[in-house]
Short mmCIF file of C-alpha atoms in Angstrom, two decimals:
data_model
loop_
_atom_site.label_atom_id
_atom_site.label_comp_id
_atom_site.label_asym_id
_atom_site.label_seq_id
_atom_site.Cartn_x
_atom_site.Cartn_y
_atom_site.Cartn_z
CA MET A 1 -48.60 -18.65 4.44
CA LYS A 2 -45.09 -20.14 2.64
CA ALA A 3 -44.87 -23.12 6.12
CA ARG A 4 -40.77 -23.24 6.33
CA PHE A 5 -38.11 -26.23 8.11
CA LYS A 6 -35.05 -24.84 9.75
CA GLN A 7 -35.72 -21.78 13.03
CA ILE A 8 -38.12 -20.58 9.97
CA ALA A 9 -40.49 -22.67 11.09
CA VAL A 10 -41.44 -26.06 12.22
CA PRO A 11 -42.13 -28.82 9.53
CA ALA A 12 -45.73 -28.08 7.62
CA ILE A 13 -47.28 -31.49 9.06
CA ALA A 14 -50.37 -29.15 9.01
CA LEU A 15 -49.92 -29.25 4.75
CA THR A 16 -52.05 -33.02 5.25
CA LEU A 17 -52.51 -33.01 8.93
CA GLY A 18 -54.55 -29.86 8.64
CA LEU A 19 -52.81 -28.86 11.98
CA SER A 20 -52.01 -25.30 11.89
CA THR A 21 -50.69 -24.58 15.76
CA LEU A 22 -47.73 -26.10 14.90
CA LEU A 23 -47.06 -23.56 12.32
CA THR A 24 -48.23 -20.41 14.49
CA ALA A 25 -46.22 -22.40 17.45
CA CYS A 26 -42.91 -22.09 16.23
CA SER A 27 -43.18 -20.28 13.49
CA THR A 28 -41.15 -17.50 14.55
CA LYS A 29 -37.11 -17.68 14.32
CA GLU A 30 -35.15 -19.46 17.19
CA PRO A 31 -33.33 -17.33 19.08
CA ALA A 32 -29.31 -18.13 19.13
CA ALA A 33 -27.99 -18.96 21.92
CA SER A 34 -25.98 -16.09 24.27
CA SER A 35 -24.99 -15.99 27.94
CA SER A 36 -27.75 -14.81 28.64
CA ALA A 37 -29.31 -17.86 29.04
CA PRO A 38 -29.99 -20.55 31.15
CA LYS A 39 -27.82 -23.43 30.35
CA ALA A 40 -29.75 -26.70 29.74
CA THR A 41 -27.53 -28.15 32.98
CA ASP A 42 -28.31 -25.76 35.31
CA SER A 43 -31.87 -27.17 35.79
CA ALA A 44 -30.31 -30.83 36.89
CA LYS A 45 -27.34 -28.71 39.25
CA ALA A 46 -29.93 -29.61 42.19
CA THR A 47 -29.77 -33.06 42.04
CA LYS A 48 -27.36 -35.74 43.13
CA ALA A 49 -25.62 -37.52 39.87
CA PRO A 50 -26.72 -40.43 38.42
CA ASP A 51 -24.57 -43.97 38.39
CA PRO A 52 -22.02 -42.94 35.67
CA ALA A 53 -23.51 -45.54 32.99
CA THR A 54 -21.22 -46.16 29.40
CA LEU A 55 -24.44 -45.64 26.61
CA LYS A 56 -23.78 -47.42 23.15
CA PHE A 57 -24.78 -45.75 19.74
CA MET A 58 -24.32 -47.39 16.45
CA PHE A 59 -24.33 -46.10 13.15
CA PHE A 60 -23.36 -46.28 9.71
CA GLY A 61 -20.34 -44.93 7.78
CA ASP A 62 -17.36 -43.60 8.64
CA LYS A 63 -16.56 -42.44 12.02
CA PRO A 64 -15.90 -37.98 12.41
CA THR A 65 -11.67 -37.59 12.89
CA ASP A 66 -12.75 -35.56 16.51
CA LEU A 67 -15.90 -36.93 17.41
CA ASP A 68 -13.66 -38.60 20.11
CA LYS A 69 -12.78 -35.12 21.35
CA VAL A 70 -16.07 -33.82 21.00
CA LEU A 71 -17.40 -36.36 23.12
CA ALA A 72 -14.85 -35.13 25.71
CA LYS A 73 -16.26 -31.48 25.91
CA PHE A 74 -19.57 -33.29 26.22
CA GLU A 75 -19.14 -35.70 29.16
CA GLU A 76 -16.99 -32.21 30.72
CA ARG A 77 -20.48 -30.50 29.46
CA THR A 78 -22.39 -32.95 31.63
CA LYS A 79 -20.10 -35.04 34.26
CA ASP A 80 -22.20 -33.58 36.81
CA THR A 81 -25.31 -33.93 35.83
CA LEU A 82 -26.14 -37.02 32.75
CA ASN A 83 -22.41 -38.93 33.98
CA THR A 84 -22.87 -40.52 30.82
CA LYS A 85 -19.96 -41.19 28.70
CA ILE A 86 -21.24 -42.08 24.97
CA GLU A 87 -19.74 -44.95 22.42
CA PHE A 88 -20.35 -44.66 18.62
CA ASP A 89 -20.24 -47.56 16.59
CA PHE A 90 -19.89 -46.77 12.71
CA VAL A 91 -20.41 -49.33 10.38
CA PRO A 92 -19.60 -49.19 6.89
CA GLY A 93 -23.15 -48.98 5.17
CA PRO A 94 -22.52 -52.75 3.14
CA GLU A 95 -22.56 -53.93 5.86
CA PHE A 96 -24.93 -51.72 8.13
CA ARG A 97 -28.17 -53.33 8.08
CA GLN A 98 -26.30 -57.06 8.50
CA LYS A 99 -24.76 -55.83 12.08
CA ALA A 100 -27.26 -54.45 13.13
CA LEU A 101 -29.72 -57.16 12.49
CA LEU A 102 -28.01 -59.88 13.97
CA LYS A 103 -27.33 -57.34 17.06
CA MET A 104 -31.13 -56.84 17.63
CA SER A 105 -31.84 -60.88 16.53
CA THR A 106 -29.44 -62.57 19.05
CA GLY A 107 -30.78 -59.67 21.91
CA GLU A 108 -27.01 -58.39 22.06
CA SER A 109 -27.57 -55.19 24.90
CA PHE A 110 -27.14 -51.80 22.64
CA ASP A 111 -28.79 -47.89 22.72
CA LEU A 112 -29.45 -46.11 19.74
CA THR A 113 -29.50 -46.53 16.11
CA PHE A 114 -30.46 -45.55 12.55
CA ASP A 115 -33.27 -46.68 11.08
CA ALA A 116 -35.53 -45.44 7.87
CA PRO A 117 -39.19 -46.22 6.97
CA TRP A 118 -36.72 -46.63 3.02
CA ALA A 119 -35.15 -49.08 4.94
CA THR A 120 -36.17 -51.80 7.45
CA LEU A 121 -37.71 -50.45 10.05
CA TYR A 122 -40.71 -51.22 8.90
CA ASN A 123 -39.90 -55.11 9.03
CA HIS A 124 -37.84 -54.03 12.25
CA LEU A 125 -40.69 -53.41 14.29
CA SER A 126 -43.16 -56.62 12.52
CA LEU A 127 -40.49 -57.62 14.65
CA GLY A 128 -40.56 -56.35 17.50
CA TYR A 129 -36.97 -55.33 17.78
CA TYR A 130 -37.78 -51.42 19.18
CA GLN A 131 -38.91 -49.90 21.89
CA PRO A 132 -42.63 -47.88 21.76
CA LEU A 133 -41.32 -43.93 22.93
CA ASP A 134 -44.74 -43.20 23.31
CA LYS A 135 -43.85 -42.10 27.06
CA TYR A 136 -41.45 -39.28 26.72
CA PHE A 137 -42.41 -37.03 24.06
CA ASN A 138 -45.27 -34.66 25.17
CA ASN A 139 -43.81 -34.78 28.93
CA ASP A 140 -42.94 -32.24 30.62
CA ALA A 141 -40.32 -34.28 32.51
CA TYR A 142 -38.71 -34.71 29.33
CA PRO A 143 -38.57 -31.23 27.93
CA GLY A 144 -36.10 -30.86 25.19
CA LEU A 145 -38.50 -33.66 23.53
CA LYS A 146 -41.52 -31.88 23.62
CA LYS A 147 -39.87 -28.45 22.39
CA ALA A 148 -38.15 -29.97 20.03
CA PHE A 149 -40.63 -32.50 18.63
CA PRO A 150 -44.28 -31.24 18.89
CA ALA A 151 -47.46 -33.59 19.32
CA GLU A 152 -47.75 -32.75 15.83
CA MET A 153 -45.23 -34.13 14.37
CA MET A 154 -45.10 -36.68 16.06
CA GLU A 155 -48.59 -37.89 15.78
CA ALA A 156 -47.21 -37.70 11.57
CA ASN A 157 -44.65 -39.59 12.16
CA LYS A 158 -45.96 -42.33 14.58
CA ILE A 159 -46.48 -45.85 13.34
CA ASN A 160 -49.40 -47.97 14.52
CA GLY A 161 -50.85 -45.85 16.65
CA HIS A 162 -46.98 -45.67 18.65
CA ILE A 163 -43.77 -44.03 18.23
CA TYR A 164 -40.52 -45.96 17.38
CA THR A 165 -38.92 -43.20 16.23
CA ILE A 166 -37.18 -39.93 16.55
CA PRO A 167 -37.16 -38.41 13.25
CA PHE A 168 -34.98 -36.09 11.95
CA GLN A 169 -35.27 -34.21 8.88
CA THR A 170 -34.98 -29.84 8.62
CA ALA A 171 -36.69 -30.25 5.17
CA TYR A 172 -39.74 -33.05 3.59
CA ALA A 173 -36.72 -34.11 1.09
CA ASP A 174 -32.42 -32.86 0.37
CA PRO A 175 -32.94 -32.73 -3.81
CA PHE A 176 -30.42 -34.88 -4.88
CA ILE A 177 -28.00 -33.74 -7.23
CA ILE A 178 -24.60 -34.71 -9.30
CA GLY A 179 -21.47 -32.18 -8.13
CA ILE A 180 -19.46 -30.84 -11.47
CA ARG A 181 -15.53 -30.18 -11.70
CA LYS A 182 -15.85 -25.76 -12.22
CA ASP A 183 -12.56 -25.75 -12.82
CA VAL A 184 -12.86 -28.97 -14.72
CA ARG A 185 -15.63 -27.75 -16.89
CA GLU A 186 -13.90 -24.12 -17.14
CA LYS A 187 -10.15 -25.93 -18.15
CA LEU A 188 -11.80 -28.06 -20.94
CA GLY A 189 -13.81 -24.29 -22.33
CA LEU A 190 -17.27 -25.94 -22.00
CA PRO A 191 -20.14 -24.07 -20.33
CA PRO A 192 -21.95 -24.73 -17.19
CA VAL A 193 -23.89 -28.00 -17.25
CA LYS A 194 -27.43 -26.92 -17.35
CA SER A 195 -29.24 -29.65 -19.39
CA MET A 196 -29.28 -33.91 -19.40
CA ALA A 197 -26.97 -33.00 -22.59
CA ASP A 198 -24.88 -30.63 -20.97
CA PHE A 199 -24.10 -32.92 -19.12
CA ASN A 200 -22.98 -36.49 -21.11
CA ASN A 201 -21.32 -34.00 -23.07
CA TYR A 202 -18.90 -32.80 -20.24
CA LEU A 203 -19.18 -36.58 -19.31
CA GLU A 204 -17.21 -38.02 -22.85
CA ALA A 205 -14.58 -34.33 -22.96
CA VAL A 206 -13.46 -35.30 -19.43
CA ARG A 207 -13.17 -38.66 -20.96
CA THR A 208 -11.72 -38.62 -23.99
CA LYS A 209 -9.48 -35.29 -22.90
CA LEU A 210 -9.07 -35.90 -19.52
CA PRO A 211 -7.94 -40.05 -19.85
CA ASP A 212 -7.36 -40.86 -16.90
CA TYR A 213 -9.64 -39.41 -14.63
CA VAL A 214 -12.83 -40.77 -14.46
CA PRO A 215 -15.54 -38.41 -15.36
CA MET A 216 -18.11 -39.46 -12.69
CA VAL A 217 -17.33 -41.02 -9.58
CA ILE A 218 -20.52 -43.34 -7.98
CA GLY A 219 -20.73 -45.21 -5.64
CA GLY A 220 -22.73 -48.86 -4.73
CA ARG A 221 -26.09 -46.79 -5.21
CA GLY A 222 -24.95 -45.45 -8.49
CA ILE A 223 -25.93 -42.36 -10.57
CA PHE A 224 -29.07 -42.64 -7.50
CA ARG A 225 -32.19 -41.26 -9.36
CA LEU A 226 -30.61 -41.10 -12.78
CA GLY A 227 -33.62 -41.57 -15.30
CA ILE A 228 -36.26 -42.71 -12.56
CA PRO A 229 -40.10 -41.47 -13.87
CA GLU A 230 -42.42 -40.01 -11.00
CA GLU A 231 -46.21 -39.87 -9.99
CA LYS A 232 -46.54 -35.74 -10.02
CA GLY A 233 -49.31 -34.89 -9.56
CA ARG A 234 -51.06 -38.34 -9.76
CA LYS A 235 -53.38 -40.41 -7.10
CA ASP A 236 -53.78 -43.71 -9.05
CA ILE A 237 -50.45 -44.61 -8.62
CA ARG A 238 -47.55 -44.88 -6.06
CA LEU A 239 -44.12 -45.70 -8.05
CA ALA A 240 -41.49 -48.02 -6.21
CA ALA A 241 -38.94 -47.53 -8.95
CA ILE A 242 -35.90 -48.16 -6.24
CA LYS A 243 -35.66 -50.06 -2.95
CA PRO A 244 -35.35 -47.23 -0.89
CA GLU A 245 -38.72 -45.94 -2.70
CA SER A 246 -40.03 -49.48 -0.88
CA PHE A 247 -43.28 -49.76 1.34
CA THR A 248 -44.15 -53.28 1.07
CA GLY A 249 -41.05 -54.62 2.82
CA GLY A 250 -38.45 -54.31 1.15
CA VAL A 251 -39.60 -55.90 -2.41
CA PRO A 252 -40.53 -52.73 -4.62
CA PHE A 253 -43.67 -53.03 -5.83
CA SER A 254 -45.41 -50.36 -7.54
CA VAL A 255 -49.37 -50.15 -6.86
CA ALA A 256 -52.09 -48.62 -9.12
CA ILE A 257 -54.98 -48.42 -7.40
CA SER A 258 -58.16 -47.05 -9.27
CA PRO A 259 -59.16 -43.42 -10.13
CA ASP A 260 -61.95 -43.55 -7.61
CA GLY A 261 -59.50 -44.61 -5.52
CA LYS A 262 -61.81 -47.44 -3.88
CA LYS A 263 -59.60 -50.55 -5.65
CA VAL A 264 -56.11 -51.98 -6.10
CA LEU A 265 -55.83 -52.71 -9.17
CA GLY A 266 -52.28 -54.46 -9.25
CA ALA A 267 -48.34 -53.99 -8.24
CA ALA A 268 -45.79 -55.11 -10.49
CA THR A 269 -42.00 -54.51 -9.63
CA ILE A 270 -38.48 -55.04 -10.53
CA GLY A 271 -38.05 -58.10 -14.01
CA ASP A 272 -41.91 -58.56 -13.49
CA PRO A 273 -43.17 -59.38 -17.22
CA ASP A 274 -45.73 -56.59 -19.34
CA SER A 275 -49.14 -58.65 -18.25
CA GLU A 276 -48.33 -57.71 -14.43
CA PHE A 277 -48.23 -53.40 -15.80
CA ALA A 278 -51.50 -53.65 -19.07
CA LYS A 279 -53.83 -52.61 -15.09
CA PHE A 280 -51.60 -50.23 -14.60
CA PRO A 281 -52.69 -45.86 -16.26
CA ALA A 282 -50.75 -45.64 -19.05
CA PRO A 283 -47.40 -44.41 -19.34
CA PHE A 284 -46.80 -46.58 -16.48
CA ASN A 285 -48.26 -49.83 -18.10
CA THR A 286 -44.84 -51.29 -19.04
CA HIS A 287 -42.14 -52.36 -16.60
CA ASP A 288 -39.42 -50.40 -18.91
CA SER A 289 -41.59 -47.28 -18.35
CA ILE A 290 -40.81 -48.30 -14.20
CA TYR A 291 -37.70 -50.01 -14.14
CA GLY A 292 -35.76 -48.98 -17.49
CA HIS A 293 -34.18 -46.33 -16.03
CA PHE A 294 -31.79 -49.55 -14.82
CA GLY A 295 -30.94 -49.59 -19.26
CA VAL A 296 -30.26 -46.40 -18.40
CA ARG A 297 -27.50 -46.67 -16.20
CA THR A 298 -25.81 -49.23 -18.34
CA ASP A 299 -25.74 -46.21 -21.43
CA TYR A 300 -23.33 -44.17 -18.43
CA ARG A 301 -20.62 -47.24 -17.37
CA LYS A 302 -18.14 -45.97 -19.57
CA TYR A 303 -17.89 -43.15 -17.76
CA THR A 304 -17.68 -44.61 -14.02
CA ASN A 305 -15.27 -45.92 -12.15
CA LYS A 306 -14.65 -49.27 -12.02
CA ASP A 307 -15.36 -50.98 -8.85
CA PRO A 308 -18.59 -48.44 -7.54
CA LEU A 309 -19.87 -52.18 -5.14
CA SER A 310 -15.74 -51.69 -3.07
CA LYS A 311 -16.57 -48.97 -0.05
CA GLN A 312 -12.35 -49.79 -0.50
CA ALA A 313 -11.79 -48.77 -4.55
CA VAL A 314 -13.95 -46.30 -4.26
CA ASP A 315 -12.32 -44.66 -1.63
CA ALA A 316 -8.70 -45.29 -3.09
CA LEU A 317 -9.42 -42.92 -6.13
CA ASP A 318 -6.84 -39.34 -6.16
CA GLN A 319 -10.34 -37.08 -5.95
CA ASN A 320 -8.57 -34.42 -7.27
CA LYS A 321 -8.30 -36.92 -10.63
CA GLN A 322 -12.49 -36.97 -10.62
CA GLY A 323 -15.05 -35.20 -13.09
CA ALA A 324 -19.02 -35.35 -10.39
CA ILE A 325 -19.37 -36.41 -7.83
CA GLU A 326 -22.75 -37.65 -6.78
CA THR A 327 -24.65 -35.54 -4.19
CA THR A 328 -27.40 -33.40 -2.32
CA ILE A 329 -27.66 -30.16 -1.69
CA SER A 330 -26.62 -29.97 1.99
CA ASN A 331 -23.75 -32.07 1.80
CA LEU A 332 -21.87 -30.27 -1.14
CA SER A 333 -20.43 -27.98 1.29
CA GLN A 334 -18.04 -30.96 2.78
CA ASP A 335 -17.25 -32.38 -0.64
CA ARG A 336 -16.30 -28.53 -1.67
CA LEU A 337 -14.00 -28.04 1.85
CA LYS A 338 -13.04 -32.01 1.87
CA LEU A 339 -11.91 -31.15 -2.13
CA LYS A 340 -10.32 -28.23 -1.70
CA LYS A 341 -8.02 -29.92 0.89
CA ILE A 342 -6.66 -31.63 -1.53
CA ASN A 343 -6.66 -29.13 -4.49
CA PRO A 344 -7.24 -24.86 -3.44
CA ASN A 345 -7.56 -24.16 -6.49
CA ALA A 346 -11.35 -26.81 -7.71
CA ASP A 347 -14.48 -26.45 -6.77
CA TYR A 348 -18.07 -28.24 -7.14
CA GLU A 349 -20.78 -26.73 -8.36
CA PRO A 350 -24.39 -28.15 -8.78
CA PHE A 351 -26.21 -29.96 -11.58
CA PHE A 352 -29.90 -30.88 -10.78
CA TYR A 353 -30.26 -33.80 -13.12
CA THR A 354 -33.72 -35.12 -11.23
CA SER A 355 -35.88 -32.42 -12.77
CA ASP A 356 -36.49 -29.19 -14.64
CA ASP A 357 -39.07 -28.85 -12.24
CA ILE A 358 -36.44 -28.35 -8.89
CA ARG A 359 -33.67 -27.13 -10.78
CA ASP A 360 -36.40 -24.24 -11.89
CA MET A 361 -37.23 -24.19 -8.29
CA LYS A 362 -41.37 -24.42 -9.27
CA PRO A 363 -43.95 -25.07 -6.04
CA GLY A 364 -45.37 -28.73 -6.03
CA ALA A 365 -41.78 -30.55 -7.78
CA ILE A 366 -40.24 -32.61 -4.98
CA ARG A 367 -41.37 -35.57 -4.17
CA THR A 368 -42.62 -36.66 -0.33
CA THR A 369 -44.92 -38.43 1.57
CA PHE A 370 -44.54 -36.22 4.18
CA ILE A 371 -42.89 -38.94 6.37
CA ALA A 372 -39.43 -38.12 8.47
CA ASN A 373 -36.77 -40.10 5.60
CA ASN A 374 -34.53 -40.50 8.81
CA SER A 375 -35.12 -41.16 12.12
CA ALA A 376 -32.72 -43.25 14.97
CA VAL A 377 -34.51 -46.64 16.77
CA VAL A 378 -33.81 -47.50 20.44
CA PRO A 379 -33.72 -51.09 20.20
CA ALA A 380 -35.68 -53.45 22.12
CA SER A 381 -32.36 -55.26 23.47
CA SER A 382 -32.00 -51.61 25.59
CA LYS A 383 -31.20 -51.99 29.19
CA ASN A 384 -30.30 -48.46 29.27
CA VAL A 385 -33.35 -46.45 27.38
CA GLU A 386 -34.16 -43.37 30.88
CA ARG A 387 -30.35 -42.69 30.33
CA THR A 388 -30.57 -43.07 26.32
CA MET A 389 -33.66 -41.03 26.54
CA LYS A 390 -32.20 -38.40 28.97
CA PHE A 391 -29.66 -37.89 26.63
CA LEU A 392 -31.56 -37.72 23.71
CA ASP A 393 -33.15 -34.60 25.57
CA TRP A 394 -30.26 -32.98 26.75
CA MET A 395 -28.96 -32.49 23.48
CA PHE A 396 -32.38 -31.56 21.79
CA SER A 397 -32.51 -28.54 24.48
CA SER A 398 -30.51 -25.98 24.14
CA ARG A 399 -28.44 -24.54 20.36
CA GLU A 400 -25.80 -25.60 22.70
CA ASN A 401 -26.30 -28.23 23.37
CA HIS A 402 -26.77 -28.93 19.80
CA ASP A 403 -24.20 -27.21 18.08
CA LEU A 404 -22.14 -29.11 20.12
CA ILE A 405 -23.04 -32.84 19.23
CA GLU A 406 -24.03 -31.33 15.45
CA LEU A 407 -21.45 -29.39 15.02
CA GLY A 408 -18.54 -30.17 17.17
CA ILE A 409 -16.13 -27.47 19.21
CA GLU A 410 -17.53 -23.56 18.68
CA GLY A 411 -14.59 -21.17 16.62
CA GLU A 412 -12.35 -24.67 16.03
CA HIS A 413 -15.09 -26.80 13.95
CA TRP A 414 -17.18 -24.01 12.73
CA THR A 415 -18.00 -20.07 13.86
CA VAL A 416 -21.85 -18.72 14.63
CA GLU A 417 -23.38 -16.90 12.26
CA GLY A 418 -26.35 -15.18 12.49
CA ALA A 419 -29.40 -15.79 14.39
CA ASN A 420 -29.42 -19.37 13.10
CA GLY A 421 -26.46 -19.70 10.62
CA PHE A 422 -23.32 -20.93 11.13
CA LYS A 423 -19.39 -21.31 8.91
CA THR A 424 -17.63 -23.71 8.25
CA THR A 425 -13.73 -23.23 8.93
CA ASP A 426 -10.74 -25.32 8.12
CA LYS A 427 -11.12 -27.89 10.65
CA SER A 428 -14.95 -28.61 10.17
CA SER A 429 -13.97 -30.97 7.18
CA ASN A 430 -12.38 -33.49 10.92
CA TYR A 431 -15.52 -32.68 12.36
CA LYS A 432 -18.83 -33.54 9.55
CA PHE A 433 -21.48 -35.52 11.82
CA PRO A 434 -24.62 -37.53 10.43
CA GLY A 435 -27.17 -35.18 11.53
CA TYR A 436 -29.30 -37.51 9.20
CA GLU A 437 -28.39 -39.68 12.22
CA MET A 438 -29.20 -37.93 15.12
CA THR A 439 -29.90 -35.13 15.02
CA TRP A 440 -31.05 -32.57 11.96
CA ASN A 441 -33.72 -30.95 13.64
CA PRO A 442 -35.92 -27.87 12.31
CA THR A 443 -35.78 -25.50 14.55
CA LEU A 444 -32.86 -26.15 15.54
CA SER A 445 -30.14 -27.30 13.30
CA ARG A 446 -28.28 -24.24 11.97
CA MET A 447 -27.55 -22.92 8.43
CA ASN A 448 -24.96 -23.53 6.08
CA THR A 449 -24.21 -19.63 5.28
CA SER A 450 -20.37 -21.09 4.36
CA ASN A 451 -22.86 -22.68 0.35
CA GLU A 452 -22.93 -20.46 -2.06
CA PRO A 453 -25.93 -17.44 -2.24
CA GLU A 454 -27.28 -19.93 -5.23
CA VAL A 455 -26.48 -23.24 -2.85
CA ILE A 456 -29.03 -21.14 -0.51
CA LYS A 457 -31.81 -20.44 -1.87
CA TYR A 458 -31.93 -24.55 -2.66
CA VAL A 459 -32.13 -25.31 0.90
CA GLU A 460 -34.89 -22.81 1.38
CA TYR A 461 -36.66 -24.10 -0.99
CA ALA A 462 -36.08 -27.39 0.13
CA GLN A 463 -37.58 -25.63 3.61
CA LYS A 464 -40.81 -24.61 2.10
CA THR A 465 -44.05 -26.93 2.13
CA ASP A 466 -45.21 -25.98 -1.01
CA SER A 467 -42.47 -26.95 -2.67
CA TYR A 468 -43.46 -30.57 -2.92
CA TYR A 469 -46.30 -32.79 -3.68
CA GLN A 470 -47.63 -36.11 -1.88
CA VAL A 471 -48.13 -39.48 -2.95
CA PRO A 472 -50.29 -41.23 -2.78
CA LEU A 473 -50.53 -44.09 0.41
CA SER A 474 -48.32 -42.51 1.79
CA ASN A 475 -49.52 -43.18 5.37
CA PHE A 476 -49.78 -46.85 4.20
CA VAL A 477 -48.08 -48.99 5.90
CA PHE A 478 -47.52 -52.61 5.62
CA ASP A 479 -47.31 -55.03 8.29
CA THR A 480 -44.07 -57.96 7.05
CA LYS A 481 -45.24 -60.59 10.03
CA PRO A 482 -48.00 -62.85 7.60
CA VAL A 483 -44.82 -62.51 4.85
CA ALA A 484 -41.98 -62.31 6.81
CA THR A 485 -39.79 -65.63 6.19
CA GLU A 486 -40.12 -65.17 2.54
CA LEU A 487 -39.10 -61.08 3.16
CA ALA A 488 -36.09 -62.62 4.16
CA LYS A 489 -35.29 -65.39 1.52
CA ILE A 490 -36.16 -62.68 -0.53
CA ASN A 491 -35.02 -60.08 0.12
CA PRO A 492 -31.13 -60.91 1.20
CA LYS A 493 -31.29 -62.20 -3.05
CA LEU A 494 -32.85 -58.69 -4.51
CA GLN A 495 -30.09 -56.25 -2.65
CA GLN A 496 -27.68 -58.20 -4.60
CA ALA A 497 -29.11 -57.72 -7.56
CA TYR A 498 -30.37 -55.06 -6.70
CA ASP A 499 -26.55 -53.25 -6.50
CA ILE A 500 -25.59 -53.96 -10.24
CA LEU A 501 -28.69 -52.94 -11.62
CA MET A 502 -28.04 -49.49 -9.94
CA THR A 503 -24.12 -48.87 -10.76
CA GLY A 504 -24.87 -50.38 -15.07
CA LEU A 505 -22.65 -53.41 -13.58
CA ASP A 506 -24.26 -55.47 -15.78
CA PRO A 507 -25.31 -54.06 -20.25
CA ASN A 508 -28.08 -57.09 -20.44
CA TRP A 509 -30.02 -55.40 -17.13
CA LYS A 510 -32.80 -56.44 -18.91
CA GLN A 511 -32.30 -60.53 -18.94
CA PHE A 512 -30.93 -59.71 -15.30
CA THR A 513 -33.87 -58.21 -13.20
CA GLU A 514 -35.86 -61.49 -15.69
CA LYS A 515 -34.22 -63.95 -14.58
CA SER A 516 -33.30 -62.17 -11.14
CA ASN A 517 -37.67 -62.31 -11.06
CA LYS A 518 -37.58 -65.57 -11.75
CA GLU A 519 -35.78 -66.63 -8.84
CA TRP A 520 -37.38 -64.47 -6.30
CA ARG A 521 -40.62 -66.56 -7.27
CA GLU A 522 -39.08 -69.33 -5.60
CA LEU A 523 -38.82 -67.84 -2.87
CA GLY A 524 -42.16 -66.47 -2.43
CA LEU A 525 -42.16 -62.87 -4.44
CA GLU A 526 -46.10 -64.71 -5.02
CA LYS A 527 -47.54 -64.84 -1.36
CA VAL A 528 -45.87 -61.49 -1.18
CA ARG A 529 -47.43 -59.33 -4.14
CA ALA A 530 -50.36 -61.46 -2.75
CA GLU A 531 -50.25 -60.20 0.88
CA VAL A 532 -48.89 -56.38 -0.62
CA LEU A 533 -52.84 -56.28 -2.19
CA LYS A 534 -54.58 -57.91 0.14
CA GLN A 535 -53.33 -55.27 2.81
CA VAL A 536 -53.81 -52.17 0.03
CA GLN A 537 -56.83 -53.06 -0.90
CA ALA A 538 -57.86 -53.11 2.84
CA TYR A 539 -56.08 -49.03 3.54
CA LEU A 540 -57.98 -48.56 1.19
CA ASP A 541 -61.35 -49.37 1.91
CA LYS A 542 -60.74 -47.79 5.56
CA GLY A 543 -60.83 -44.56 3.69
CA GLY A 544 -56.66 -44.59 2.42
CA LYS A 545 -55.63 -42.66 0.36
#
């Protein structure tokens, strides 16, 4: 049986946990909301509305243009039940981590925010910044949460035996793509981009024949997965070729283990000498075999925009004069809508640059830990935990409620398409809510049927469990407390260097990594490395894989 996400099935955690009950319980399609279905608010009408409350949520990114209009609709719908207002603070990505850390370290009260394994989740948990949420799940007092987040799903996302996150996903991964300007490609008389050679030819043609265009527009993460190696089919190494792949406190240590899975052989990171990689299995036994993609990025610098680390500068670029963008398969439809508002004759087409196997939709091609990539957390400083969880319970209690928050106002921002789909409208771009931060759910999130048939095929491919392979040490959780001081010193410096490396800004990248590594060593990198080796060995000794 092939397990799928979204309405086709709940995420198939059974692949790693053997939890066949999850697949059995959720293998049927979720019916669309109808006038005969009970409203989520009906059960609460018999009780008196609670005193008014205002919840404060902080996420990263841009505030949706029509958010206030949608919130007004929410308040109108729930005034006699939840009696709750929500204030959203959307913070630009580069500033989000610092603002969140400042709030939590000073004890400022707010009620919901984003965090994830690839961000600061484990670090902040070690510092006691998040509320445990065990009692709100698999609890009949919160039927919406119980239905949308089955016990098996929450078990897979526990940390040290407890629930701290609300996991958001419609698939285990959202394949990264390059959005090629189809109209520009045809103007240049080039064939569709299907390979890296095609991609390079296209960029060069844009650069030389359309000099007022930016061939490839990037932000602070560069062409995110450009040239990144993967450990597909291996059980003797866990790679962390980029910072978001770090599973060791934010420092991207790649870790090698013995073929029998019983001994840790080494941990090495950006800028380390090749001697640190000597015990790594081939072909990953040199620095550049894992981190050499930073050099590839410098080769593309002639095609990218002038100041990728300035959000203001990137936002100011003329979108009509861009040859390509980096995005994901699920975001492509919104990117297309935004482009067509500027130029109705323009369009994007996807190029799957990370892997030929993903492009060809082969089984076992997408990397994952089978743990949700994105989630929300309730800060320990929150004074409204119950009210926050009641709001989330309301949102996940029905398709109607969930649609409002995730998609906006029906008939204005979107329209129903079949039982489980939706189509965009000319106003969809006014409500682009970041579902990965608060709403994505395998049984409630609708599929965007406005996408091209080819894109829909890839979305469905990403929903199949057998499209993935699991990396080693997937369930290892690094306890940052023993090296919290060192990490607090290293990570800000590492982030500064990482931004430069990801965007290819320093042509002498290798010397730059070595210089940066020496600085990190002075701040305690060796102590962190020793702690990584110690904890991974302890994990293996307990039978971890």
